[in-house]
Coordinates of C-alpha atoms and ligand atoms in Angstrom, one line a residue:
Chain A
X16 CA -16.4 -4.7 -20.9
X17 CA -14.9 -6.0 -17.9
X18 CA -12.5 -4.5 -14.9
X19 CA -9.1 -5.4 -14.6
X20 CA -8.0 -5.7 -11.3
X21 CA -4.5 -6.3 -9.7
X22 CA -3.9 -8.1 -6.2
X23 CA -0.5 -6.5 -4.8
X24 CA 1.4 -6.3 -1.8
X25 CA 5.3 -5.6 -1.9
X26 CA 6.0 -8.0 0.4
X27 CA 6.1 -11.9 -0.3
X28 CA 4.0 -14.4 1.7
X29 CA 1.0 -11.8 3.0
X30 CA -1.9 -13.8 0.6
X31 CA -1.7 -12.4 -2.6
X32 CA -2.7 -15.7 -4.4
X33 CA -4.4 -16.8 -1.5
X34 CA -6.9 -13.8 -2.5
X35 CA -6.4 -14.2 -6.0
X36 CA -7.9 -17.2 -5.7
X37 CA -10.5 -16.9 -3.2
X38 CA -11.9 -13.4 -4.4
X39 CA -12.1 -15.0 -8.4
X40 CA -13.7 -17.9 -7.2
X41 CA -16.0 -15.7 -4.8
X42 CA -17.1 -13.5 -7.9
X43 CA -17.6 -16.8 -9.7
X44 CA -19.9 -18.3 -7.4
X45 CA -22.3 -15.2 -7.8
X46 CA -22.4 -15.7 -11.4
X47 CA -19.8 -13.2 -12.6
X48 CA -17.2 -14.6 -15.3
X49 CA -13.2 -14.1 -14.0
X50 CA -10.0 -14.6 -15.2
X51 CA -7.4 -14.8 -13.4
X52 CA -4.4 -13.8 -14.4
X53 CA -0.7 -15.4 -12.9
X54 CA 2.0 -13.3 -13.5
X55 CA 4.6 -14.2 -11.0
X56 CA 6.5 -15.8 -14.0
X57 CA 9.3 -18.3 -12.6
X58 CA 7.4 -18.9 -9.3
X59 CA 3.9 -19.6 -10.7
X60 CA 1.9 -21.1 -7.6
X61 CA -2.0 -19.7 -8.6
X62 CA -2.5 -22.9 -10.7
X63 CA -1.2 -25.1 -7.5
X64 CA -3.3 -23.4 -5.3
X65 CA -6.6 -24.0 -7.5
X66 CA -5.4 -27.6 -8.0
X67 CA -5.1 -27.1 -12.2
X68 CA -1.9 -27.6 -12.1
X69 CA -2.0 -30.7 -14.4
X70 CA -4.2 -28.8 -16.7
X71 CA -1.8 -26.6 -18.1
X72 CA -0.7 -26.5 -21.5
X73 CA 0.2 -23.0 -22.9
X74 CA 0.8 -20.0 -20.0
X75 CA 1.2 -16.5 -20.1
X76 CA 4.3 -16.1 -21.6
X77 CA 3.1 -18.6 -24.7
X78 CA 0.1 -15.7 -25.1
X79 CA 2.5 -13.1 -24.9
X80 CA 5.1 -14.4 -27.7
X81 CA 2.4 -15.3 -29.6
X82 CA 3.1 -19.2 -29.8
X83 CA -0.8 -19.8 -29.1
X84 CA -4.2 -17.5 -29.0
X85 CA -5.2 -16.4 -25.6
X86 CA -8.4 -18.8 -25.5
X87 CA -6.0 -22.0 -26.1
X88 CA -4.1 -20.7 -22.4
X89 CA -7.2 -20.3 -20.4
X90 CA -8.0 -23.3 -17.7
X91 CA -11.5 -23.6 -17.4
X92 CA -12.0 -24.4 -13.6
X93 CA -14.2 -27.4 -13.1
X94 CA -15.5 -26.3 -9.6
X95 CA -16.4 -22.9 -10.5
X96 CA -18.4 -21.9 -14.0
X97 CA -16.8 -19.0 -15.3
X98 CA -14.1 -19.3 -13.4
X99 CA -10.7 -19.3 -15.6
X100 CA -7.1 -19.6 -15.5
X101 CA -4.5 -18.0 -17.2
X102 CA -0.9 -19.8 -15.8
X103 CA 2.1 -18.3 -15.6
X104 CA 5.1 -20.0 -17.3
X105 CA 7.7 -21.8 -14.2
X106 CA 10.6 -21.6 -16.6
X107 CA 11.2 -18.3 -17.9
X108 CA 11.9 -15.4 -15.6
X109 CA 10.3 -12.0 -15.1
X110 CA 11.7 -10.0 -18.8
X111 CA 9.9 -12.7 -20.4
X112 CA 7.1 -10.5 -20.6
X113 CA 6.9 -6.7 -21.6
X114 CA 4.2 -4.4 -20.3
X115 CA 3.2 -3.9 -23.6
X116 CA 2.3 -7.7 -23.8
X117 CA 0.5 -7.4 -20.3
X118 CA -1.7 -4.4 -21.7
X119 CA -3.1 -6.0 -24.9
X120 CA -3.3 -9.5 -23.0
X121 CA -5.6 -7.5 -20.2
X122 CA -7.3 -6.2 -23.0
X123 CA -8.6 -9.0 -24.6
X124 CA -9.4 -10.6 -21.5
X125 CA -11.7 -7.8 -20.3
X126 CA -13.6 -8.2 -23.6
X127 CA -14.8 -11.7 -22.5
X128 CA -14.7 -11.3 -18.7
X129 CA -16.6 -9.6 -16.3
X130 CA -13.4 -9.4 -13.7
X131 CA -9.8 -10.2 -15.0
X132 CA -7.8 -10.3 -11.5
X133 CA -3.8 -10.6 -11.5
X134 CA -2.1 -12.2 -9.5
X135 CA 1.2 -9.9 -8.8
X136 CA 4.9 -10.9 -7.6
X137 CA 6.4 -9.6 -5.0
X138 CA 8.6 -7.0 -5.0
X139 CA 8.5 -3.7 -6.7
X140 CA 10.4 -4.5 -10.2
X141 CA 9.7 -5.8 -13.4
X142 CA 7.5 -8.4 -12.7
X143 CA 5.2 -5.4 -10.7
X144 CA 5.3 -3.2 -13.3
X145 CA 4.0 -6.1 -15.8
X146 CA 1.1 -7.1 -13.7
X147 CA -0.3 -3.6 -13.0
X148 CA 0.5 -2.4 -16.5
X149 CA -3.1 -3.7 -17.8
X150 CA -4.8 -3.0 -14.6
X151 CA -7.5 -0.1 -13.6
X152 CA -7.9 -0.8 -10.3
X153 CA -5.5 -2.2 -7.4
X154 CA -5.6 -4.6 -4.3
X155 CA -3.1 -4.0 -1.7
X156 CA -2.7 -7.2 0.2
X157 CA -1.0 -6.7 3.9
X158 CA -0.8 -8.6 7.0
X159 CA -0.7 -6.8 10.6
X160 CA 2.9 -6.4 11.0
X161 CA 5.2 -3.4 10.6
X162 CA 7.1 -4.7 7.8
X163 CA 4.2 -5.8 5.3
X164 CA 2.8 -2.8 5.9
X165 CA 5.5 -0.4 5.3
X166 CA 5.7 -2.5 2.3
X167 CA 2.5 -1.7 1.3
X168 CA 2.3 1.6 1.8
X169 CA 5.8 1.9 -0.6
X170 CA 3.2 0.1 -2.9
X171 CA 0.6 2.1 -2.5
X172 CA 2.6 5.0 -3.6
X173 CA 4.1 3.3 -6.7
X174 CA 0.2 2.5 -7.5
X175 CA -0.2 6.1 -7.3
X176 CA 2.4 7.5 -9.4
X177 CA 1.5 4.9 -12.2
X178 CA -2.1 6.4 -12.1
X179 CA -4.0 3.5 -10.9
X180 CA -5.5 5.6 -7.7
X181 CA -7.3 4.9 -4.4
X182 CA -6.1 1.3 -4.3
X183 CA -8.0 -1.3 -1.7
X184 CA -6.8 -2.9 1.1
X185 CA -6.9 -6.1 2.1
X186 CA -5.5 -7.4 6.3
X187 CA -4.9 -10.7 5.7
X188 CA -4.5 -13.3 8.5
X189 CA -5.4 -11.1 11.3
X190 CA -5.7 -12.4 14.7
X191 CA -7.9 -11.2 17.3
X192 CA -6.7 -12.0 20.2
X193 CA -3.6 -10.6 19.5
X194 CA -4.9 -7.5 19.1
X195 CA -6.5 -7.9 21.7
X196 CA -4.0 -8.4 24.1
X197 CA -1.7 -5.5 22.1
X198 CA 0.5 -8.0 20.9
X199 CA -0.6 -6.9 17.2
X200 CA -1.7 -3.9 15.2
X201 CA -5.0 -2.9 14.9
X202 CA -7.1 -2.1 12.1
X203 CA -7.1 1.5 13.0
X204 CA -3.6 1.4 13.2
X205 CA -2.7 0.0 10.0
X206 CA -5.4 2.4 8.2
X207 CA -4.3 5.3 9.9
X208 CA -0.8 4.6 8.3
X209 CA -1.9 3.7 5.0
X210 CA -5.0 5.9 4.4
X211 CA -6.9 3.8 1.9
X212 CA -10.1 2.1 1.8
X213 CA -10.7 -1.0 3.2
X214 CA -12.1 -3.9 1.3
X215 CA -12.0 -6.4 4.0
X216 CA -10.3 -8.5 7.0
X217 CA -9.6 -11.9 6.7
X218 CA -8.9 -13.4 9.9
X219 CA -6.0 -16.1 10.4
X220 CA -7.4 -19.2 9.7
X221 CA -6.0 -22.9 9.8
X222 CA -8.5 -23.9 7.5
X223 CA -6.7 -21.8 4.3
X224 CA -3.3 -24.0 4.8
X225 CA -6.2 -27.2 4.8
X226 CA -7.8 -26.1 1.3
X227 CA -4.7 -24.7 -0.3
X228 CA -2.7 -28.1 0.8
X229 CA -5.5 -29.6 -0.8
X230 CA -5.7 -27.7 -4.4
X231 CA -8.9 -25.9 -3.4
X232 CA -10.3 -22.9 -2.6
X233 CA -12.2 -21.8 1.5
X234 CA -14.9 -18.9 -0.3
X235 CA -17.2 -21.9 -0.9
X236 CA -16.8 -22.9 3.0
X237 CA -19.7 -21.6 4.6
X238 CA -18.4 -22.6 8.2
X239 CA -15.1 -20.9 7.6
X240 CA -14.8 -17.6 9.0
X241 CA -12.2 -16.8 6.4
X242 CA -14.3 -17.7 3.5
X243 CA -17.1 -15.7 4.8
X244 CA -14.0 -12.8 4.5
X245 CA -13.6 -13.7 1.2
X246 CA -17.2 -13.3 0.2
X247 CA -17.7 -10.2 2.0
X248 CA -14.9 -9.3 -0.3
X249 CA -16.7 -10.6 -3.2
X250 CA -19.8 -8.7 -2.4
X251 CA -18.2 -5.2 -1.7
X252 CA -16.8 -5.6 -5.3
X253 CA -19.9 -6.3 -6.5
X254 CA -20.4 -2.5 -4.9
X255 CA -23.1 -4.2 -1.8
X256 CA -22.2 -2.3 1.4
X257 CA -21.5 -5.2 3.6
X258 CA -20.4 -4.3 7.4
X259 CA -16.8 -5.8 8.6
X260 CA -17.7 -9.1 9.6
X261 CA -17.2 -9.6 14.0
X262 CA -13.7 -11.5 14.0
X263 CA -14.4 -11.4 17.9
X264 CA -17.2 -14.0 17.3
X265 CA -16.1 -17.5 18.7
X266 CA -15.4 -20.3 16.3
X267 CA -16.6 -22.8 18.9
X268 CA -20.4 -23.8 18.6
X269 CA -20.7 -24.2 22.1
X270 CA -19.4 -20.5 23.4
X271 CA -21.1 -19.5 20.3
X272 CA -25.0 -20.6 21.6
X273 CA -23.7 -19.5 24.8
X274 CA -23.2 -16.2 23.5
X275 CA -27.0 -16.2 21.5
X276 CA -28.6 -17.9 24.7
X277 CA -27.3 -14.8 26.7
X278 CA -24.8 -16.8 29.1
X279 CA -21.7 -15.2 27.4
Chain B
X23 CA 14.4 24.6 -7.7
X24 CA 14.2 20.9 -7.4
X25 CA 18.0 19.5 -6.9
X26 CA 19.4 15.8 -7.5
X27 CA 21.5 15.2 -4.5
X28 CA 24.8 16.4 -6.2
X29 CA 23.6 18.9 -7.8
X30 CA 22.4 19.9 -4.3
X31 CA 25.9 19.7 -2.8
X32 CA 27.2 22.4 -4.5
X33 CA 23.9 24.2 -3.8
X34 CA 24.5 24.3 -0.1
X35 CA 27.3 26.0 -0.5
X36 CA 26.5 28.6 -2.6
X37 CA 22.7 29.2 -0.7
X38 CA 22.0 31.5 2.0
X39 CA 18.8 30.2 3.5
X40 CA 17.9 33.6 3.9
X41 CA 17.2 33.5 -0.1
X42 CA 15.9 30.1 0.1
X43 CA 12.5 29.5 -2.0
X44 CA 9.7 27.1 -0.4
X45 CA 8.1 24.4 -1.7
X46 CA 5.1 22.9 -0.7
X47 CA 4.1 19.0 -1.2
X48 CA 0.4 18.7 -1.2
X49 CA 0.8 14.8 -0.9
X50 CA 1.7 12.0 1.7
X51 CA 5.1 11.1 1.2
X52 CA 5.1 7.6 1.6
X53 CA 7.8 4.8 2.3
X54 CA 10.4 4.8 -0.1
X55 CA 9.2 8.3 -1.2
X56 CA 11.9 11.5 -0.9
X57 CA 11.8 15.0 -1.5
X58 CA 15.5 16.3 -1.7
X59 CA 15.1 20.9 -1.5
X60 CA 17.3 23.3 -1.6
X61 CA 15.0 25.8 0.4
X62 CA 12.3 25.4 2.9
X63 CA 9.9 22.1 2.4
X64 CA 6.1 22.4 3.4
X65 CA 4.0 19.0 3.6
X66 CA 0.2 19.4 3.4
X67 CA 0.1 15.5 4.3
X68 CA 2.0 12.8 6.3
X69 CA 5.6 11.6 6.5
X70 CA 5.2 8.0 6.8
X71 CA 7.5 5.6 8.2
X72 CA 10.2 5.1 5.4
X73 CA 9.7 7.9 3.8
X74 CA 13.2 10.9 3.6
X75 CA 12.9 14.7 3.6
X76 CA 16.3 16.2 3.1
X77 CA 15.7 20.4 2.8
X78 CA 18.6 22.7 3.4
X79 CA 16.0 25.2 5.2
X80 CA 12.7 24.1 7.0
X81 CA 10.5 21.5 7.4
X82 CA 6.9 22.1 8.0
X83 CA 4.8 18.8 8.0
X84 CA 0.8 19.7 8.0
X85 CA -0.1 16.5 9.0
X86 CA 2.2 13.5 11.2
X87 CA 5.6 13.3 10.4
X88 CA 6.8 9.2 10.8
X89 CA 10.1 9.7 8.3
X90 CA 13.0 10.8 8.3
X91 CA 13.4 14.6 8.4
X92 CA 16.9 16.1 7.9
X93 CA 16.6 20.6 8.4
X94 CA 19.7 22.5 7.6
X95 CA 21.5 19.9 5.5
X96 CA 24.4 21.3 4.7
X97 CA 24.9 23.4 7.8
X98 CA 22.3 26.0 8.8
X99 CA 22.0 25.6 12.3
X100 CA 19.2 27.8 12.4
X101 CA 16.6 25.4 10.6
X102 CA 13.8 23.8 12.4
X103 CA 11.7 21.8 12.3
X104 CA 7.7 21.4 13.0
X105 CA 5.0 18.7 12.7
X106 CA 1.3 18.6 13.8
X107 CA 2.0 15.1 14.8
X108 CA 6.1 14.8 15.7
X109 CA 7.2 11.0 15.7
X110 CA 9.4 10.9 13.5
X111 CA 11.7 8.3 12.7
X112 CA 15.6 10.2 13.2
X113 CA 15.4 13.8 13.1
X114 CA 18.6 15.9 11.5
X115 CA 19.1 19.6 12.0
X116 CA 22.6 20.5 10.0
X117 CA 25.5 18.2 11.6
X118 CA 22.9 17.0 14.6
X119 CA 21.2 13.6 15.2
X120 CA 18.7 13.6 17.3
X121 CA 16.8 10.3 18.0
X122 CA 13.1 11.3 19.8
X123 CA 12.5 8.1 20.9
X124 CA 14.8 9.3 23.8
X125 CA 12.9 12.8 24.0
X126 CA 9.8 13.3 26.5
X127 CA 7.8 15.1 23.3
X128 CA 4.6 12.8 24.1
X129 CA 3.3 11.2 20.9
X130 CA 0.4 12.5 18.8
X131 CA 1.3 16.0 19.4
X132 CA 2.7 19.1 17.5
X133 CA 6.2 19.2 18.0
X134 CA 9.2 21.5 17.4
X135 CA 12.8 20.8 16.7
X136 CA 15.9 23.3 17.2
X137 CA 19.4 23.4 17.7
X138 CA 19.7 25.0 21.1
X139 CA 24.0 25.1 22.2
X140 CA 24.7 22.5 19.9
X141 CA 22.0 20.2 20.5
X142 CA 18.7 19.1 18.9
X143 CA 15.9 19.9 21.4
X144 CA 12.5 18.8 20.9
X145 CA 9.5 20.8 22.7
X146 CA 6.2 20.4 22.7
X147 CA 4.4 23.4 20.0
X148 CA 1.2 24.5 21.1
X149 CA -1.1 25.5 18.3
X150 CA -3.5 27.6 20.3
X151 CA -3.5 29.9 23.3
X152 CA 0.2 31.2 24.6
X153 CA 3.4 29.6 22.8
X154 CA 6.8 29.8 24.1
X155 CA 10.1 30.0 22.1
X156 CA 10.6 30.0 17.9
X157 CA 9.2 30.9 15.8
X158 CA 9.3 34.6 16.8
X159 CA 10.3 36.1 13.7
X160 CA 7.6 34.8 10.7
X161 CA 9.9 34.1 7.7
X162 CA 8.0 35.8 4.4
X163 CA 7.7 33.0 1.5
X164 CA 8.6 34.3 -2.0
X165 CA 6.4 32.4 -4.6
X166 CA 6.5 29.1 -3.1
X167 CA 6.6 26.8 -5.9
X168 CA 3.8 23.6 -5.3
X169 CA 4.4 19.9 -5.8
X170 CA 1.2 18.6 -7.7
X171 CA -0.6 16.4 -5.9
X172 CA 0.0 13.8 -8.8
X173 CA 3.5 13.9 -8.9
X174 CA 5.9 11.4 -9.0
X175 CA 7.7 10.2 -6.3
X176 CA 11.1 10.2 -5.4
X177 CA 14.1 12.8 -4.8
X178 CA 15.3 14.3 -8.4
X179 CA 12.0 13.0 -10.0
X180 CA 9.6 15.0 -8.3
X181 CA 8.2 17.2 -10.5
X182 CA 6.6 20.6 -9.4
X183 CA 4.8 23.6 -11.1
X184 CA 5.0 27.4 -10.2
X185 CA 2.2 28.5 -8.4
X186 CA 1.4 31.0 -6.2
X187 CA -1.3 29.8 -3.9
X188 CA -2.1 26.7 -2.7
X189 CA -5.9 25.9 -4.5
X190 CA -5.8 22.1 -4.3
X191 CA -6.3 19.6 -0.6
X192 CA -3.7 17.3 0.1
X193 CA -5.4 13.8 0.5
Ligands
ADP20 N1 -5.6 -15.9 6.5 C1 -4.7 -16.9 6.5 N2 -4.6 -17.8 7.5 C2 -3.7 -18.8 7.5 N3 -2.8 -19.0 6.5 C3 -2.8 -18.1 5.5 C4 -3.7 -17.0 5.4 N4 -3.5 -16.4 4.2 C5 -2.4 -17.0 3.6 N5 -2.0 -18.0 4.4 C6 -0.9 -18.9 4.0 O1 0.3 -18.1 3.9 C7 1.1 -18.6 2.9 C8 1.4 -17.5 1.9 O2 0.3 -17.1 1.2 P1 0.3 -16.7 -0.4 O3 -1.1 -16.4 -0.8 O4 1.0 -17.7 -1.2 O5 1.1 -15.3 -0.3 P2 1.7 -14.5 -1.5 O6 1.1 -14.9 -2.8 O7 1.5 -13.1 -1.1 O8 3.2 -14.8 -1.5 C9 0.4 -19.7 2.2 O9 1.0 -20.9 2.8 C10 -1.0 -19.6 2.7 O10 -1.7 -20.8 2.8
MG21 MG1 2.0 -15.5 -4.6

């Protein structure tokens, strides 16, 4: 029996899909079988960003309404064994689904699945309360600014009140440099406001717009400082204790063997 | 008793605060999040940023108080207001607006608000050693109904239970 997980934020544009994506295919590459789930009906963009966009045939909202079985849906990815899709549909809207529908899809899907993640819409209506109505456990995605995360923590509370407690957060596209320098909150600041558990940093990272440009994923990446987020990610699902990764290290090789030769 | 805000207009008018029951919230209120009272509110948690307390008596805040506090709605003069951490967002005491940005109260520290000759003044509360100023007289708390630690958000929605101790720890 698998764990159905939903990836959340309030906001739009912090990185939900962009962790949909990364953390399934993450969990993939260590062997687990996921599905992910789209349910930002009307402005599907999972299957863009995992380049199966051509692949799609039936969605969601075909599963839901009964027009095809649940197996039919699902995209196998060709990059990832176990890794699979379940599209959302781009021309209905958000009532084209009913919790109900969400609940018993999850259901099925946890049967055959070690992780079903869901990839949730932004806002805090309908198409909210149909991605977390199948899950048991919540993501909240944020970025380090005041208005995602005052987003998140109005999340965080409609997480609680619908029983799915002690959500995880995600920072997404952190920047170190700017915290640095006090131009940008802090970890400590944004967990001292939100008081959850953090599941991981992902730093900003050019690298993200390259591969999801590009149809693929960056968890595979082993030079990418963001994919090594992602797979710390991965790995703290799994339940490994795996410490915050440095985002002060340098990208640069050359500062970097500076910094192991001593010379700083 | 918990009051929709309508219900609560007519409330106001008919309360004393001296009669006023008490609730306490063993939760963080957060953004979006409201607790409208007729009575005195206590908040074994944080206010955060975007979230609303609107009691015609008190406000106690256990914990750092970000919101939006308004004391005294509908006109008692006398309510005040207190916070382990005071920051919050606009303060209200009956008819008054105070904005602390503009106060000196340094940030991270207990704080009290009060309407001193017509104004909201904020002053620093010190929770050990000698204390200046209100509260002198210790206001006795019939029953204070509890807000579960599991309830439901929002204003009319919060749900409460009758208890008379506090047995559970706010997050
Ligand atoms: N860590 C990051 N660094 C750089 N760009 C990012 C990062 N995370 C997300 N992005 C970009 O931000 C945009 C919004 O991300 P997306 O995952 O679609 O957000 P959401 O699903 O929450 O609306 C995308 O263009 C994505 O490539
Ligand atoms: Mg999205």
């Amino acid at each position: 029996m698998g764990e159905v997980i939903v990836i959340t934020s309030g906001k739009g544009g912090v990185g939900k899909t962009t962790a949909t994506a990364n953390i399934g295919a993450g969990l993939a590459l260590r062997g687990y079988k996921v599905a992910l789930v789209d349910a930002d009906i009307g402005l599907r963009n999972l299957d863009v960003v995992l380049g199966l966009e051509n692949r799609i045939v039936y969605d969601l909202v075909d599963v839901a309404h009964g027009h095809c079985r649940l197996k039919q849906a699902l995209i196998k990815d060709k990059r990832f064994e176990g890794l699979h899709l379940l599209p959302a549909a781009q021309t209905k809207d958000k009532t084209a689904v009913k919790p109900e529908q969400m609940k018993e899809i999850c259901l099925q899907l946890k049967e055959e699945f070690d992780y079903v993640i869901i990839d949730c819409p932004a806002g805090i209506e309908q198409g909210f309360k149909n991605a977390i109505a199948g899950a048991e456990k919540a993501i909240v995605v944020t970025t380090p600014e005041v208005s995602a995360v005052r987003d998140a923590d109005r999340v965080i509370g409609l997480l609680e009140a619908a029983e799915l407690k002690e959500p995880k957060l995600v920072i997404n596209r952190l920047r170190p440099k700017m915290v640095r320098q006090g131009d940008m909150m802090t970890i400590e600041d944004i967990i001292e406001i939100l008081a959850v558990d953090l599941l991981g940093v992902i730093p900003e990272d050019e690298q993200i717009i390259v591969t999801t440009n590009r149809g693929d994923t960056v968890v595979q990446d082993q030079r990418s400082r963001s994919g090594e987020a992602f797979r710390n990610i991965a790995r703290r699902i799994l339940g490994e204790p795996v410490p915050l990764m440095d985002l002060e290290r340098d990208g640069n090789l050359f500062t970097r063997l500076r910094k192991i030769i001593g010379l700083r | 008793m918990m009051l929709g805000p309508e219900q609560m207009a007519s409330e106001f008018r008919l309360a004393k605060v001296e009669d006023h029951q008490t609730i306490l919230v063993q939760r963080t209120l957060r953004s979006g999040q409201s607790i409208f009272y007729a009575g005195n509110v206590i908040v074994l948690g944080d206010v955060n940023p975007g979230a609303e307390i609107v009691a015609t008596g008190d406000v106690i805040v256990i914990g750092k108080l970000k919101g939006t506090v308004h004391a005294g709605a509908g006109g008692n003069e006398g309510a005040i207001v207190v916070a382990f951490r005071f920051e919050p967002t606009q303060l209200r005491i009956a008819g008054h607006v105070a904005q602390p940005a503009e106060e000196t109260l340094p940030p991270g520290k207990p704080g009290l608000a009060r309407i001193v000759d017509g104004a909201v003044v904020i002053e620093a509360f010190s929770l050990t050693g000698e204390r200046k100023g209100p509260p002198s007289v210790l206001r006795t708390l019939p029953n204070a109904p509890v807000v579960e630690s599991k309830a439901r958000h929002t204003g009319a929605g919060a749900k409460r239970r009758n208890r008379g101790a506090v047995s559970e720890k706010a997050r």
